[in-house]
DNA sequence: AATGAATGAGACTTCATTCAT
DNA sequence: TATGAATGAAGTCTCATTCAT
């Protein structure tokens, strides 16, 4: 009987993985359910045994990714360096590990429509991140921490976009330069 | 010169305007040709008199927008301030004036697919902009101008994203802060 | 330009006619949109130019039929005979003329679900008919007109069902017998 | 005789009961096998252990219901009143007891298609009932017993329909009125 | 006996595009 | 120029049914 659970989870994981990859490379709207099921090596119908709709599949992808990212941020190992440095390094690390999710997110976040609900939740995450940045800036004794947090967050976001957009983007170097700016 | 041309241009302008608005708010894939023609107050057939396909309509939007932006950058009036300051101020100005185009662009640039051709052209624009930034940084005597250009470009891009994404984003303040960083 | 209107109405009429026939003989659920478009000699897509959904097609069928029936009842020509006699004769006449609609109605009215809205409107019609019957009974000086109206209405309805159900049902004879019962 | 048989019958009974309820309220076509198995608290596979198809499940429902009804009619306890009165009272009693089956039947009998076989069998039942009515009318010395049987049968059927269709339908009163009409 | 994973046909619907007028 | 009728492919989703366990 636990065999069912195993197969179930196997199929679900495969679907989530494939869907994330396709959504990332072609976009949510341009990716068909048929395409996903096909690439996952299963029938169209089976997908619908596990997900009530394309939307719900997207939601599951978000749920899992956000969870992973949150966990990763919370339990970030104490490396050397200032809070700001750690934050930026951790972000870059996550960016590399979860490229597909970031691509999906960047491709979907401006034209929500389908996913307004998801975006609302993302905003909370975003606010949390900006707040963390602000705390780090305060610790570092930077003036205007509110505005600086917005700027730093934007810089990190822009850097991430360009990394996803251009081949061979020297993200580590750019990140180092950014970190340097916040050292006294 | 006769009425034909006038009406023709009027219709085309209307279509480009409406399509840009819809693509910006709902995304390219999620916007239907019917929807565009309807909102523009004309028939499906007429739209196809002016544009051979949905793609071509998108291309025209890009052509016009890129042209406008380029013109605006080239003939930017000599205001006071450093080259960097002028560049940033000009970017913010354009961002506000052409929000819909930037939304469309941000929503489409990562998952090209349909528009790989357009993206190739955009890359040239992008390289040109990054180069301009680098020139300005060199003029200002900033070290590591190559890397600094990448970072500054990313910061401006990120700031723009957040402006498009969040209501009441204090873009002018963030821009001022960013400018300040590059003053000796 | 009025040519469009003509074609439009021609197509719509054809669709309504075919759909009514198929819904009547196979039932609403068991009749596919493809089937309807096919029998009407047009493409699937065209149907959706005129009707937003299968439901809406059903609604249009109801709208038209109810309208016809109402009109027919209101302007029933003054024949000889009591009000009751006229009512029954008129019902039988309509029953014969609109067999398909009655079949559809009888096959759908108990399991509403899809069409709860339609059924609510039908109830009003039903109440109106029962009231007319009651008025006639009162005129004829029949005691217990409320209950008698319910019984007579039920008898007419049952008679109609059997006419739709069985071949060669002697509806006119049964109707005559029923009429006879309400003659003093 | 062992446990197997017991559980088997328990499951089958549950399925028949649930299916009848759902078919009655939503219609045969609109009720899915999944829905039935779910409401019955068992798996899809198990349902298919007992019934080869959806059709067969419907057939079993009919078989059981017709059997029950026949039995009930045959062994109707000798109450007071004429044959006609007894018949009508017995019909009303059965109507109340087996509302779901009557709903199903009324919703399916006009658009047979799937169930032409079942309907053929039902016709025999129907003929039998009409014949019983005729016998009773003959006993009561009513003239034109053939036609009168058709009318009375239709009245009973119509009354039943309205009972199933409308809330708070005063079926007993209507039935009493009908009975009264056949008392000398 | 019992589960639910798995399938594929077919349902409804939308869409970009073409064409006669 | 201008209309919208017409098409057919493709999209999302549901369903009855089978099968390995």
Coordinates of N, CA and C in Angstrom, one line a residue, chain B residues 26-127:
Chain B
X26 N -1.6 42.1 -19.5 CA -2.0 40.7 -19.4 C -0.9 39.8 -19.9
X27 N 0.1 40.3 -20.6 CA 1.1 39.5 -21.2 C 0.8 39.2 -22.7
X28 N 1.8 38.9 -23.4 CA 1.7 38.8 -24.9 C 0.8 37.5 -25.2
X29 N 1.1 36.4 -24.6 CA 0.4 35.2 -24.9 C -1.1 35.3 -24.5
X30 N -1.3 35.9 -23.4 CA -2.6 35.9 -22.8 C -3.6 37.0 -23.5
X31 N -3.0 37.7 -24.4 CA -3.8 38.8 -25.0 C -4.2 38.3 -26.4
X32 N -5.5 38.3 -26.7 CA -5.9 37.8 -28.0 C -6.1 38.9 -29.0
X33 N -5.9 38.5 -30.3 CA -6.1 39.5 -31.4 C -7.5 40.1 -31.3
X34 N -8.4 39.2 -31.1 CA -9.8 39.7 -30.9 C -9.9 40.8 -29.9
X35 N -9.3 40.5 -28.8 CA -9.3 41.5 -27.7 C -8.8 42.8 -28.1
X36 N -7.7 42.8 -28.8 CA -7.0 44.0 -29.3 C -7.9 44.8 -30.3
X37 N -8.4 44.0 -31.3 CA -9.3 44.7 -32.3 C -10.5 45.3 -31.6
X38 N -11.1 44.5 -30.7 CA -12.3 45.0 -30.0 C -12.0 46.3 -29.2
X39 N -10.9 46.3 -28.4 CA -10.6 47.5 -27.6 C -10.3 48.7 -28.5
X40 N -9.7 48.4 -29.7 CA -9.4 49.4 -30.6 C -10.6 49.9 -31.4
X41 N -11.7 49.2 -31.2 CA -12.9 49.6 -31.9 C -12.9 49.3 -33.4
X42 N -12.2 48.3 -33.7 CA -12.3 47.9 -35.2 C -12.4 46.4 -35.4
X43 N -12.6 46.0 -36.6 CA -12.8 44.6 -36.9 C -11.5 43.8 -37.0
X44 N -11.7 42.5 -36.8 CA -10.6 41.6 -37.0 C -9.9 41.8 -38.3
X45 N -10.7 41.8 -39.3 CA -10.2 41.9 -40.7 C -9.4 43.1 -40.9
X46 N -9.8 44.2 -40.3 CA -9.0 45.5 -40.5 C -7.7 45.4 -39.9
X47 N -7.6 44.8 -38.7 CA -6.3 44.6 -38.1 C -5.4 43.9 -39.0
X48 N -5.9 42.9 -39.6 CA -5.1 42.0 -40.5 C -4.7 42.7 -41.8
X49 N -5.4 43.8 -42.1 CA -5.0 44.6 -43.2 C -3.7 45.4 -42.9
X50 N -3.5 45.6 -41.6 CA -2.3 46.4 -41.3 C -1.2 45.6 -40.8
X51 N -1.5 44.5 -40.1 CA -0.5 43.6 -39.6 C -0.7 42.2 -40.0
X52 N 0.3 41.6 -40.6 CA 0.2 40.2 -41.1 C -0.1 39.2 -40.0
X53 N 0.4 39.5 -38.8 CA 0.3 38.5 -37.7 C 0.4 39.2 -36.4
X54 N 0.1 38.4 -35.4 CA 0.3 39.0 -34.0 C 1.7 39.3 -33.8
X55 N 2.6 38.5 -34.2 CA 4.0 38.7 -34.1 C 4.5 40.0 -34.7
X56 N 3.9 40.3 -35.9 CA 4.3 41.5 -36.6 C 3.8 42.8 -35.8
X57 N 2.7 42.6 -35.2 CA 2.2 43.7 -34.3 C 3.2 44.0 -33.2
X58 N 3.6 42.9 -32.6 CA 4.6 43.0 -31.5 C 5.9 43.6 -32.0
X59 N 6.3 43.2 -33.2 CA 7.5 43.8 -33.7 C 7.4 45.3 -33.9
X60 N 6.2 45.7 -34.4 CA 6.0 47.1 -34.7 C 6.1 47.9 -33.4
X61 N 5.5 47.3 -32.3 CA 5.5 47.9 -31.0 C 7.0 48.1 -30.6
X62 N 7.8 47.1 -30.8 CA 9.2 47.2 -30.4 C 9.9 48.2 -31.2
X63 N 9.7 48.1 -32.5 CA 10.4 49.1 -33.4 C 10.1 50.5 -33.0
X64 N 8.9 50.8 -32.8 CA 8.5 52.2 -32.4 C 9.1 52.6 -31.0
X65 N 9.0 51.7 -30.1 CA 9.4 52.0 -28.8 C 10.9 52.2 -28.7
X66 N 11.6 51.2 -29.3 CA 13.1 51.3 -29.3 C 13.5 52.6 -30.0
X67 N 12.9 52.9 -31.1 CA 13.2 54.2 -31.8 C 13.0 55.4 -30.9
X68 N 11.9 55.4 -30.3 CA 11.6 56.6 -29.4 C 12.7 56.7 -28.3
X69 N 13.0 55.5 -27.7 CA 13.9 55.5 -26.6 C 15.3 55.9 -27.0
X70 N 15.7 55.4 -28.2 CA 17.0 55.7 -28.7 C 17.1 57.3 -28.9
X71 N 16.0 57.7 -29.6 CA 16.0 59.2 -29.9 C 16.1 60.0 -28.7
X72 N 15.4 59.6 -27.7 CA 15.3 60.3 -26.5 C 16.7 60.3 -25.8
X73 N 17.4 59.2 -25.9 CA 18.7 59.1 -25.2 C 19.7 60.0 -26.0
X74 N 19.7 59.9 -27.3 CA 20.7 60.6 -28.1 C 20.5 62.1 -27.9
X75 N 19.3 62.6 -28.0 CA 19.1 64.0 -28.0 C 18.8 64.5 -26.6
X76 N 19.3 63.8 -25.6 CA 19.0 64.2 -24.2 C 19.5 65.6 -24.0
X77 N 18.7 66.5 -23.6 CA 19.1 67.9 -23.4 C 20.2 68.0 -22.4
X78 N 21.1 68.8 -22.6 CA 22.2 69.0 -21.7 C 21.7 69.7 -20.4
X79 N 21.4 68.8 -19.5 CA 21.1 69.4 -18.2 C 22.4 69.5 -17.4
X80 N 22.2 70.0 -16.2 CA 23.4 70.0 -15.3 C 23.7 68.6 -14.8
X81 N 24.8 68.4 -14.1 CA 25.1 67.2 -13.5 C 26.1 66.4 -14.4
X82 N 26.6 65.4 -13.7 CA 27.6 64.5 -14.4 C 26.9 63.6 -15.4
X83 N 27.7 63.0 -16.3 CA 27.1 62.1 -17.3 C 26.3 61.0 -16.6
X84 N 26.8 60.5 -15.5 CA 26.1 59.4 -14.8 C 24.8 59.9 -14.3
X85 N 24.8 61.1 -13.7 CA 23.5 61.6 -13.2 C 22.5 61.8 -14.3
X86 N 23.0 62.4 -15.4 CA 22.1 62.6 -16.6 C 21.6 61.3 -17.1
X87 N 22.4 60.3 -17.1 CA 21.9 59.0 -17.7 C 20.8 58.4 -16.8
X88 N 21.1 58.5 -15.5 CA 20.1 57.9 -14.6 C 18.8 58.7 -14.6
X89 N 18.9 60.0 -14.6 CA 17.7 60.9 -14.6 C 16.9 60.6 -15.9
X90 N 17.6 60.5 -17.0 CA 17.0 60.3 -18.3 C 16.3 58.9 -18.3
X91 N 16.9 57.9 -17.7 CA 16.3 56.6 -17.7 C 15.0 56.6 -16.9
X92 N 15.1 57.3 -15.8 CA 13.9 57.3 -14.9 C 12.8 58.1 -15.7
X93 N 13.1 59.1 -16.4 CA 12.1 59.9 -17.1 C 11.5 58.9 -18.2
X94 N 12.3 58.3 -18.9 CA 11.8 57.3 -19.9 C 10.9 56.2 -19.3
X95 N 11.4 55.7 -18.2 CA 10.7 54.7 -17.5 C 9.3 55.1 -17.2
X96 N 9.1 56.3 -16.7 CA 7.8 56.8 -16.4 C 7.0 57.0 -17.6
X97 N 7.6 57.5 -18.6 CA 6.9 57.8 -19.9 C 6.4 56.6 -20.6
X98 N 7.2 55.5 -20.5 CA 6.9 54.3 -21.3 C 6.7 53.1 -20.4
X99 N 6.0 53.3 -19.4 CA 5.8 52.2 -18.4 C 5.3 50.9 -19.1
X100 N 4.3 51.1 -20.0 CA 3.8 49.9 -20.6 C 4.8 49.1 -21.4
X101 N 5.6 49.8 -22.2 CA 6.6 49.1 -22.9 C 7.6 48.4 -22.0
X102 N 8.0 49.0 -20.9 CA 8.9 48.3 -20.0 C 8.3 47.1 -19.4
X103 N 7.0 47.2 -19.1 CA 6.3 46.1 -18.5 C 6.3 44.9 -19.5
X104 N 6.0 45.3 -20.7 CA 6.0 44.2 -21.8 C 7.4 43.6 -21.9
X105 N 8.4 44.5 -22.0 CA 9.7 44.0 -22.2 C 10.1 43.1 -21.0
X106 N 9.9 43.5 -19.8 CA 10.3 42.7 -18.6 C 9.6 41.4 -18.6
X107 N 8.4 41.4 -19.1 CA 7.6 40.2 -19.1 C 7.9 39.2 -20.2
X108 N 8.7 39.6 -21.1 CA 8.9 38.8 -22.3 C 10.4 38.5 -22.5
X109 N 11.3 39.3 -21.9 CA 12.7 39.1 -22.3 C 13.3 37.8 -21.8
X110 N 12.8 37.3 -20.7 CA 13.5 36.1 -20.2 C 13.0 34.8 -21.0
X111 N 11.7 34.7 -21.2 CA 11.2 33.6 -22.1 C 11.0 34.2 -23.5
X112 N 12.1 34.3 -24.2 CA 12.0 34.8 -25.6 C 11.1 33.9 -26.4
X113 N 11.7 32.8 -27.0 CA 10.9 31.9 -27.8 C 10.3 32.5 -29.0
X114 N 9.1 33.1 -28.8 CA 8.4 33.8 -30.0 C 9.3 34.9 -30.6
X115 N 10.1 35.5 -29.7 CA 10.6 36.8 -30.1 C 12.2 36.8 -30.1
X116 N 12.7 35.7 -30.4 CA 14.2 35.6 -30.3 C 14.8 36.7 -31.2
X117 N 14.3 36.9 -32.3 CA 14.8 37.9 -33.2 C 14.8 39.3 -32.6
X118 N 13.7 39.6 -32.0 CA 13.6 40.9 -31.3 C 14.6 41.0 -30.2
X119 N 14.8 39.9 -29.5 CA 15.7 40.0 -28.3 C 17.2 40.2 -28.8
X120 N 17.5 39.6 -29.9 CA 18.8 39.8 -30.5 C 19.1 41.3 -30.7
X121 N 18.1 42.0 -31.3 CA 18.2 43.4 -31.5 C 18.3 44.2 -30.2
X122 N 17.5 43.7 -29.2 CA 17.5 44.4 -27.9 C 18.9 44.3 -27.3
X123 N 19.6 43.1 -27.5 CA 20.9 43.0 -26.9 C 21.9 44.0 -27.4
X124 N 21.7 44.4 -28.7 CA 22.6 45.5 -29.2 C 22.3 46.8 -28.4
X125 N 21.0 47.1 -28.3 CA 20.7 48.3 -27.5 C 21.3 48.2 -26.1
X126 N 21.1 47.0 -25.5 CA 21.6 46.8 -24.2 C 23.1 47.1 -24.1
X127 N 23.9 46.5 -25.1 CA 25.3 46.7 -25.1 C 25.7 48.1 -25.3

